[in-house]
Amino acid sequence: MTVAEKLDAKLFDKKAKEMKKLQRIVVGIDVFENSDHVLKRAMMVARETGSDLFVVHAVRIPWLDIPSYFGSKPMAIDKEGIKQKIEKKIKRLNKEKNVNSFVFVKEGNADDIILYEAKLHKADLIIIGAHSRTKGKKKRVGATAEKVANQSHMPVLVVKNSCKKPYKNIIAPTDFEIQSKQSILFARSLFPDASIQIVNAFETIYMEGPYTMVGRDLSQYNDVARSCAKSDLKTFMKEVSVKKGKVIDGELYAKETLIEYIKEGGYDLVVVGSRGTGGFKALLGSFATYILREAPGDVLVYVP
């Protein structure tokens, strides 16, 4: 084991020990959209984890309400009426009264408000709907959800589907790096009764290039890559205590192949680490961003 690998292992052990129980969840909703599924999922997670729920609705300030030099009156926003409407929804979903909830209606951009409130209340998790208004793209991620996932300093659960039952069938794509380990560990702690499958998609080589030896059978490279991936997966599964795992051929388009695999498996939650390695930029890595946008189901983006 190299020095870097030893440091990674120590960091992972430290993160595992520091993994704490959820206490506070911030959920961002849009009361004027059909956000009942988001609130229902948030209530379910709060109930399962014993967390307090901080429900946030942001009212965008109309541009006409900016200080006017033409004598127009400011537009009134019935924040109290909006708050009462949200509280009525919560009461309907919390008949057993076993979830403590607090409602906040603020003026401003939704992403900024949600991130601010999460930091203010020292939240352990943000839950938000996909909120895409693009016609025909109901399960695609809108700008607000993507910005929150990009800029959050805590895990973000993006809800795309209706909420009928707790998560039972979870898939966790992995590159075998430390953030992937942390994301799976977090998912296991959050949803202990769910079944988790780990999957790794490697890109197979179909033509000669700068990293192949002229004259060599490319199938040999692919066989070796597949064998190494399976070996790494076996070790990785032991490290995160997960029993189900699979290596799939990503062909030339690993991300696209992975999305098709997720669709065929009917998984109700995809778990990814927030930042990639090997040159990915800060914020969401390119892989995590693609999964967030294209996955058909809910996505949990883990931020350490």
Tab-separated table of C-alpha atoms in Angstrom:
chain	number	residue	atom	x	y	z
A	1	MET	CA	0.000	0.000	0.000
A	2	THR	CA	1.396	3.392	-0.989
A	3	VAL	CA	1.624	6.395	1.330
A	4	ALA	CA	-1.302	8.047	-0.505
A	5	GLU	CA	-3.425	4.916	-0.137
A	6	LYS	CA	-2.631	4.738	3.589
A	7	LEU	CA	-3.672	8.370	4.012
A	8	ASP	CA	-6.904	7.700	2.111
A	9	ALA	CA	-7.620	4.689	4.335
A	10	LYS	CA	-7.038	6.727	7.498
A	11	LEU	CA	-9.288	9.499	6.192
A	12	PHE	CA	-12.019	6.996	5.376
A	13	ASP	CA	-11.809	5.429	8.852
A	14	LYS	CA	-12.014	8.890	10.399
A	15	LYS	CA	-15.078	9.805	8.320
A	16	ALA	CA	-16.720	6.503	9.216
A	17	LYS	CA	-16.275	7.163	12.917
A	18	GLU	CA	-17.504	10.760	12.551
A	19	MET	CA	-20.677	9.727	10.680
A	20	LYS	CA	-23.341	11.051	12.993
A	21	LYS	CA	-27.034	10.512	13.252
A	22	LEU	CA	-29.215	12.985	11.397
A	23	GLN	CA	-30.788	15.620	13.610
A	24	ARG	CA	-31.913	18.429	11.312
A	25	ILE	CA	-33.265	18.300	7.757
A	26	VAL	CA	-33.991	21.326	5.591
A	27	VAL	CA	-36.545	20.728	2.840
A	28	GLY	CA	-37.083	23.255	0.090
A	29	ILE	CA	-40.554	23.240	-1.466
A	30	ASP	CA	-42.546	25.331	-3.913
A	31	VAL	CA	-46.063	25.599	-2.558
A	32	PHE	CA	-47.325	26.793	-5.945
A	33	GLU	CA	-46.062	23.643	-7.661
A	34	ASN	CA	-47.076	20.059	-6.937
A	35	SER	CA	-44.442	19.511	-4.256
A	36	ASP	CA	-46.416	17.135	-2.035
A	37	HIS	CA	-44.112	14.243	-3.025
A	38	VAL	CA	-41.083	16.212	-1.798
A	39	LEU	CA	-42.679	17.064	1.521
A	40	LYS	CA	-43.937	13.492	1.933
A	41	ARG	CA	-40.444	12.075	1.314
A	42	ALA	CA	-38.952	14.582	3.747
A	43	MET	CA	-41.511	13.620	6.405
A	44	MET	CA	-40.724	9.948	5.841
A	45	VAL	CA	-36.950	10.462	6.198
A	46	ALA	CA	-37.438	12.683	9.259
A	47	ARG	CA	-39.679	10.071	10.859
A	48	GLU	CA	-37.193	7.250	10.175
A	49	THR	CA	-34.209	9.198	11.510
A	50	GLY	CA	-35.903	11.091	14.337
A	51	SER	CA	-34.866	14.407	12.782
A	52	ASP	CA	-36.430	17.838	13.056
A	53	LEU	CA	-37.769	19.207	9.782
A	54	PHE	CA	-37.198	22.800	8.645
A	55	VAL	CA	-39.513	23.520	5.714
A	56	VAL	CA	-38.466	26.436	3.525
A	57	HIS	CA	-40.453	28.176	0.812
A	58	ALA	CA	-38.788	31.013	-1.095
A	59	VAL	CA	-40.870	33.764	-2.670
A	60	ARG	CA	-39.068	35.342	-5.579
A	61	ILE	CA	-39.264	39.124	-5.325
A	62	PRO	CA	-41.011	40.450	-8.446
A	63	TRP	CA	-38.859	42.877	-10.417
A	64	LEU	CA	-41.741	45.323	-10.229
A	65	ASP	CA	-41.236	45.365	-6.470
A	66	ILE	CA	-37.702	46.725	-6.723
A	67	PRO	CA	-37.661	50.306	-5.320
A	68	SER	CA	-39.555	52.236	-7.941
A	69	TYR	CA	-38.840	55.713	-9.204
A	70	PHE	CA	-42.210	55.915	-10.896
A	71	GLY	CA	-44.327	55.984	-7.761
A	72	SER	CA	-45.732	52.451	-8.071
A	73	LYS	CA	-46.811	50.702	-4.900
A	74	PRO	CA	-44.824	47.640	-3.756
A	75	MET	CA	-46.519	44.323	-4.453
A	76	ALA	CA	-47.804	42.678	-1.282
A	77	ILE	CA	-46.705	39.100	-0.607
A	78	ASP	CA	-48.934	37.134	1.747
A	79	LYS	CA	-46.152	35.235	3.523
A	80	GLU	CA	-48.387	34.372	6.459
A	81	GLY	CA	-51.000	32.886	4.132
A	82	ILE	CA	-48.332	30.802	2.391
A	83	LYS	CA	-47.013	29.623	5.741
A	84	GLN	CA	-50.478	28.534	6.860
A	85	LYS	CA	-50.960	26.621	3.621
A	86	ILE	CA	-47.702	24.729	4.192
A	87	GLU	CA	-48.557	24.029	7.821
A	88	LYS	CA	-51.894	22.581	6.677
A	89	LYS	CA	-50.051	20.198	4.322
A	90	ILE	CA	-47.690	19.162	7.117
A	91	LYS	CA	-50.568	18.522	9.505
A	92	ARG	CA	-52.175	16.241	6.936
A	93	LEU	CA	-48.943	14.255	6.463
A	94	ASN	CA	-48.046	14.184	10.158
A	95	LYS	CA	-51.208	12.821	11.706
A	96	GLU	CA	-49.237	10.872	14.309
A	97	LYS	CA	-47.496	14.136	15.285
A	98	ASN	CA	-44.162	12.322	15.559
A	99	VAL	CA	-42.118	14.801	13.504
A	100	ASN	CA	-41.142	18.220	14.806
A	101	SER	CA	-41.459	20.741	11.991
A	102	PHE	CA	-40.791	24.443	11.508
A	103	VAL	CA	-41.919	26.511	8.523
A	104	PHE	CA	-40.112	29.501	7.027
A	105	VAL	CA	-41.289	31.675	4.144
A	106	LYS	CA	-38.539	33.965	2.867
A	107	GLU	CA	-38.137	36.414	0.009
A	108	GLY	CA	-35.363	35.788	-2.476
A	109	ASN	CA	-33.945	33.243	-4.900
A	110	ALA	CA	-34.889	29.710	-3.894
A	111	ASP	CA	-31.370	28.239	-4.143
A	112	ASP	CA	-29.810	31.022	-2.081
A	113	ILE	CA	-32.537	30.830	0.574
A	114	ILE	CA	-32.347	27.032	0.899
A	115	LEU	CA	-28.551	27.043	1.208
A	116	TYR	CA	-28.653	29.900	3.728
A	117	GLU	CA	-31.315	28.274	5.892
A	118	ALA	CA	-29.477	24.952	5.816
A	119	LYS	CA	-26.329	26.637	7.066
A	120	LEU	CA	-28.228	28.732	9.610
A	121	HIS	CA	-29.968	25.709	11.155
A	122	LYS	CA	-26.847	23.520	10.916
A	123	ALA	CA	-28.729	20.970	8.849
A	124	ASP	CA	-27.357	17.482	8.219
A	125	LEU	CA	-29.314	16.979	4.983
A	126	ILE	CA	-31.132	19.033	2.351
A	127	ILE	CA	-34.137	17.582	0.538
A	128	ILE	CA	-35.378	19.293	-2.598
A	129	GLY	CA	-37.551	18.484	-5.593
A	130	ALA	CA	-36.199	18.284	-9.123
A	131	HIS	CA	-38.473	21.226	-10.037
A	132	SER	CA	-37.916	21.100	-13.782
A	133	ARG	CA	-40.580	23.040	-15.647
A	134	THR	CA	-39.332	21.950	-19.070
A	135	LYS	CA	-42.226	20.451	-21.014
A	136	GLY	CA	-41.935	16.688	-21.263
A	137	LYS	CA	-38.967	16.608	-18.869
A	138	LYS	CA	-40.769	16.031	-15.578
A	139	LYS	CA	-37.958	13.979	-14.053
A	140	ARG	CA	-35.102	16.183	-15.221
A	141	VAL	CA	-33.346	18.409	-12.721
A	142	GLY	CA	-34.078	22.129	-12.770
A	143	ALA	CA	-31.636	24.968	-12.205
A	144	THR	CA	-32.523	25.414	-8.518
A	145	ALA	CA	-31.943	21.772	-7.565
A	146	GLU	CA	-28.703	21.595	-9.537
A	147	LYS	CA	-27.343	24.786	-7.991
A	148	VAL	CA	-28.192	23.563	-4.484
A	149	ALA	CA	-26.483	20.228	-5.167
A	150	ASN	CA	-23.450	22.038	-6.583
A	151	GLN	CA	-22.997	24.557	-3.802
A	152	SER	CA	-24.167	22.628	-0.743
A	153	HIS	CA	-21.730	21.712	2.012
A	154	MET	CA	-23.945	18.849	3.167
A	155	PRO	CA	-25.668	15.879	1.488
A	156	VAL	CA	-28.568	16.683	-0.849
A	157	LEU	CA	-31.468	14.371	-1.671
A	158	VAL	CA	-33.106	15.337	-4.980
A	159	VAL	CA	-36.638	13.918	-5.218
A	160	LYS	CA	-37.938	13.176	-8.707
A	161	ASN	CA	-40.581	10.507	-8.143
A	162	SER	CA	-43.724	10.176	-6.067
A	163	CYS	CA	-43.231	8.923	-2.532
A	164	LYS	CA	-45.125	5.744	-1.745
A	165	LYS	CA	-42.786	3.859	0.584
A	166	PRO	CA	-39.285	4.024	2.108
A	167	TYR	CA	-36.341	3.402	-0.203
A	168	LYS	CA	-35.738	-0.325	-0.588
A	169	ASN	CA	-33.707	-0.732	-3.777
A	170	ILE	CA	-30.612	1.496	-3.910
A	171	ILE	CA	-27.809	1.539	-6.470
A	172	ALA	CA	-24.423	3.146	-5.882
A	173	PRO	CA	-22.176	3.667	-8.926
A	174	THR	CA	-18.539	3.670	-7.854
A	175	ASP	CA	-15.056	4.499	-9.056
A	176	PHE	CA	-13.635	2.820	-5.915
A	177	GLU	CA	-12.419	6.190	-4.582
A	178	ILE	CA	-12.838	7.489	-1.044
A	179	GLN	CA	-15.823	9.757	-1.696
A	180	SER	CA	-17.690	6.825	-3.163
A	181	LYS	CA	-16.999	4.868	0.019
A	182	GLN	CA	-18.279	7.748	2.130
A	183	SER	CA	-21.459	8.102	0.061
A	184	ILE	CA	-22.307	4.409	0.485
A	185	LEU	CA	-21.549	4.531	4.199
A	186	PHE	CA	-23.875	7.524	4.548
A	187	ALA	CA	-26.644	5.800	2.585
A	188	ARG	CA	-26.347	2.700	4.754
A	189	SER	CA	-26.656	4.773	7.924
A	190	LEU	CA	-29.600	6.732	6.518
A	191	PHE	CA	-31.531	3.782	5.072
A	192	PRO	CA	-30.426	0.713	7.064
A	193	ASP	CA	-33.280	-1.484	5.827
A	194	ALA	CA	-32.637	-0.865	2.137
A	195	SER	CA	-30.798	-3.196	-0.213
A	196	ILE	CA	-27.740	-1.540	-1.787
A	197	GLN	CA	-26.030	-2.692	-4.949
A	198	ILE	CA	-22.651	-1.324	-6.018
A	199	VAL	CA	-21.898	-1.068	-9.735
A	200	ASN	CA	-18.761	-0.137	-11.639
A	201	ALA	CA	-18.779	0.586	-15.369
A	202	PHE	CA	-15.429	0.540	-17.136
A	203	GLU	CA	-14.819	1.764	-20.658
A	204	THR	CA	-13.703	-0.939	-23.021
A	205	ILE	CA	-11.186	-0.219	-25.805
A	206	TYR	CA	-12.184	-0.819	-29.410
A	207	MET	CA	-9.351	0.823	-31.326
A	208	GLU	CA	-5.643	1.371	-30.984
A	209	GLY	CA	-4.486	4.575	-29.341
A	210	PRO	CA	-1.570	6.145	-27.443
A	211	TYR	CA	-2.084	3.788	-24.484
A	212	THR	CA	-2.130	0.550	-26.434
A	213	MET	CA	0.732	-1.413	-27.971
A	214	VAL	CA	0.527	-1.799	-31.741
A	215	GLY	CA	-0.221	-5.354	-32.701
A	216	ARG	CA	-1.624	-6.390	-29.327
A	217	ASP	CA	-5.070	-7.930	-29.187
A	218	LEU	CA	-7.300	-5.228	-27.694
A	219	SER	CA	-9.511	-7.893	-26.169
A	220	GLN	CA	-6.590	-8.733	-23.874
A	221	TYR	CA	-6.588	-5.186	-22.518
A	222	ASN	CA	-10.310	-5.376	-21.922
A	223	ASP	CA	-10.004	-8.745	-20.204
A	224	VAL	CA	-7.302	-7.388	-17.902
A	225	ALA	CA	-9.333	-4.217	-17.188
A	226	ARG	CA	-12.424	-6.291	-16.417
A	227	SER	CA	-10.459	-8.617	-14.144
A	228	CYS	CA	-8.916	-5.685	-12.252
A	229	ALA	CA	-12.310	-4.024	-11.864
A	230	LYS	CA	-13.816	-7.216	-10.449
A	231	SER	CA	-10.933	-7.559	-8.010
A	232	ASP	CA	-11.267	-3.929	-6.916
A	233	LEU	CA	-15.027	-4.366	-6.539
A	234	LYS	CA	-14.602	-7.405	-4.303
A	235	THR	CA	-12.226	-5.490	-2.017
A	236	PHE	CA	-14.443	-2.399	-2.079
A	237	MET	CA	-17.562	-4.378	-1.113
A	238	LYS	CA	-15.788	-5.756	1.948
A	239	GLU	CA	-14.673	-2.286	2.984
A	240	VAL	CA	-18.212	-0.867	2.907
A	241	SER	CA	-19.961	-4.064	4.084
A	242	VAL	CA	-22.210	-4.400	1.037
A	243	LYS	CA	-23.016	-7.857	-0.329
A	244	LYS	CA	-24.292	-7.031	-3.832
A	245	GLY	CA	-22.043	-5.674	-6.571
A	246	LYS	CA	-21.449	-5.889	-10.298
A	247	VAL	CA	-18.975	-4.783	-12.956
A	248	ILE	CA	-20.527	-3.877	-16.305
A	249	ASP	CA	-18.894	-3.137	-19.653
A	250	GLY	CA	-19.258	0.571	-20.272
A	251	GLU	CA	-18.166	0.149	-23.876
A	252	LEU	CA	-17.183	3.610	-25.210
A	253	TYR	CA	-19.830	5.445	-23.196
A	254	ALA	CA	-19.676	4.339	-19.577
A	255	LYS	CA	-22.008	7.018	-18.224
A	256	GLU	CA	-24.724	6.344	-20.780
A	257	THR	CA	-24.421	2.580	-20.290
A	258	LEU	CA	-24.717	3.049	-16.536
A	259	ILE	CA	-27.904	5.106	-16.878
A	260	GLU	CA	-29.457	2.377	-19.032
A	261	TYR	CA	-28.471	-0.201	-16.393
A	262	ILE	CA	-30.115	1.915	-13.679
A	263	LYS	CA	-33.294	2.288	-15.724
A	264	GLU	CA	-33.529	-1.454	-16.370
A	265	GLY	CA	-32.992	-2.261	-12.675
A	266	GLY	CA	-35.877	-0.105	-11.466
A	267	TYR	CA	-33.896	1.336	-8.557
A	268	ASP	CA	-35.690	3.886	-6.416
A	269	LEU	CA	-32.550	5.754	-5.307
A	270	VAL	CA	-29.130	6.431	-6.835
A	271	VAL	CA	-26.267	7.369	-4.505
A	272	VAL	CA	-23.235	9.319	-5.756
A	273	GLY	CA	-20.305	11.192	-4.258
A	274	SER	CA	-20.305	14.918	-4.953
A	275	ARG	CA	-16.845	15.357	-6.365
A	276	GLY	CA	-14.949	13.150	-8.726
A	277	THR	CA	-11.233	12.492	-8.686
A	278	GLY	CA	-8.613	12.466	-11.370
A	279	GLY	CA	-8.943	16.084	-12.471
A	280	PHE	CA	-12.655	16.718	-11.981
A	281	LYS	CA	-13.442	20.297	-11.056
A	282	ALA	CA	-14.742	21.455	-7.705
A	283	LEU	CA	-18.489	21.465	-7.144
A	284	LEU	CA	-20.117	18.401	-8.660
A	285	GLY	CA	-17.859	16.184	-10.697
A	286	SER	CA	-18.873	15.612	-14.314
A	287	PHE	CA	-19.959	12.049	-13.534
A	288	ALA	CA	-22.128	13.058	-10.570
A	289	THR	CA	-23.685	15.888	-12.584
A	290	TYR	CA	-24.599	13.502	-15.398
A	291	ILE	CA	-26.181	11.017	-12.978
A	292	LEU	CA	-28.093	13.804	-11.239
A	293	ARG	CA	-29.515	15.042	-14.539
A	294	GLU	CA	-30.225	11.744	-16.250
A	295	ALA	CA	-31.142	9.220	-13.532
A	296	PRO	CA	-34.853	8.346	-13.697
A	297	GLY	CA	-35.267	8.118	-9.931
A	298	ASP	CA	-34.310	10.082	-6.833
A	299	VAL	CA	-30.637	10.929	-6.360
A	300	LEU	CA	-28.695	11.306	-3.118
A	301	VAL	CA	-25.589	13.446	-3.619
A	302	TYR	CA	-23.186	12.919	-0.738
A	303	VAL	CA	-21.076	15.895	0.327
A	304	PRO	CA	-18.528	15.179	3.081
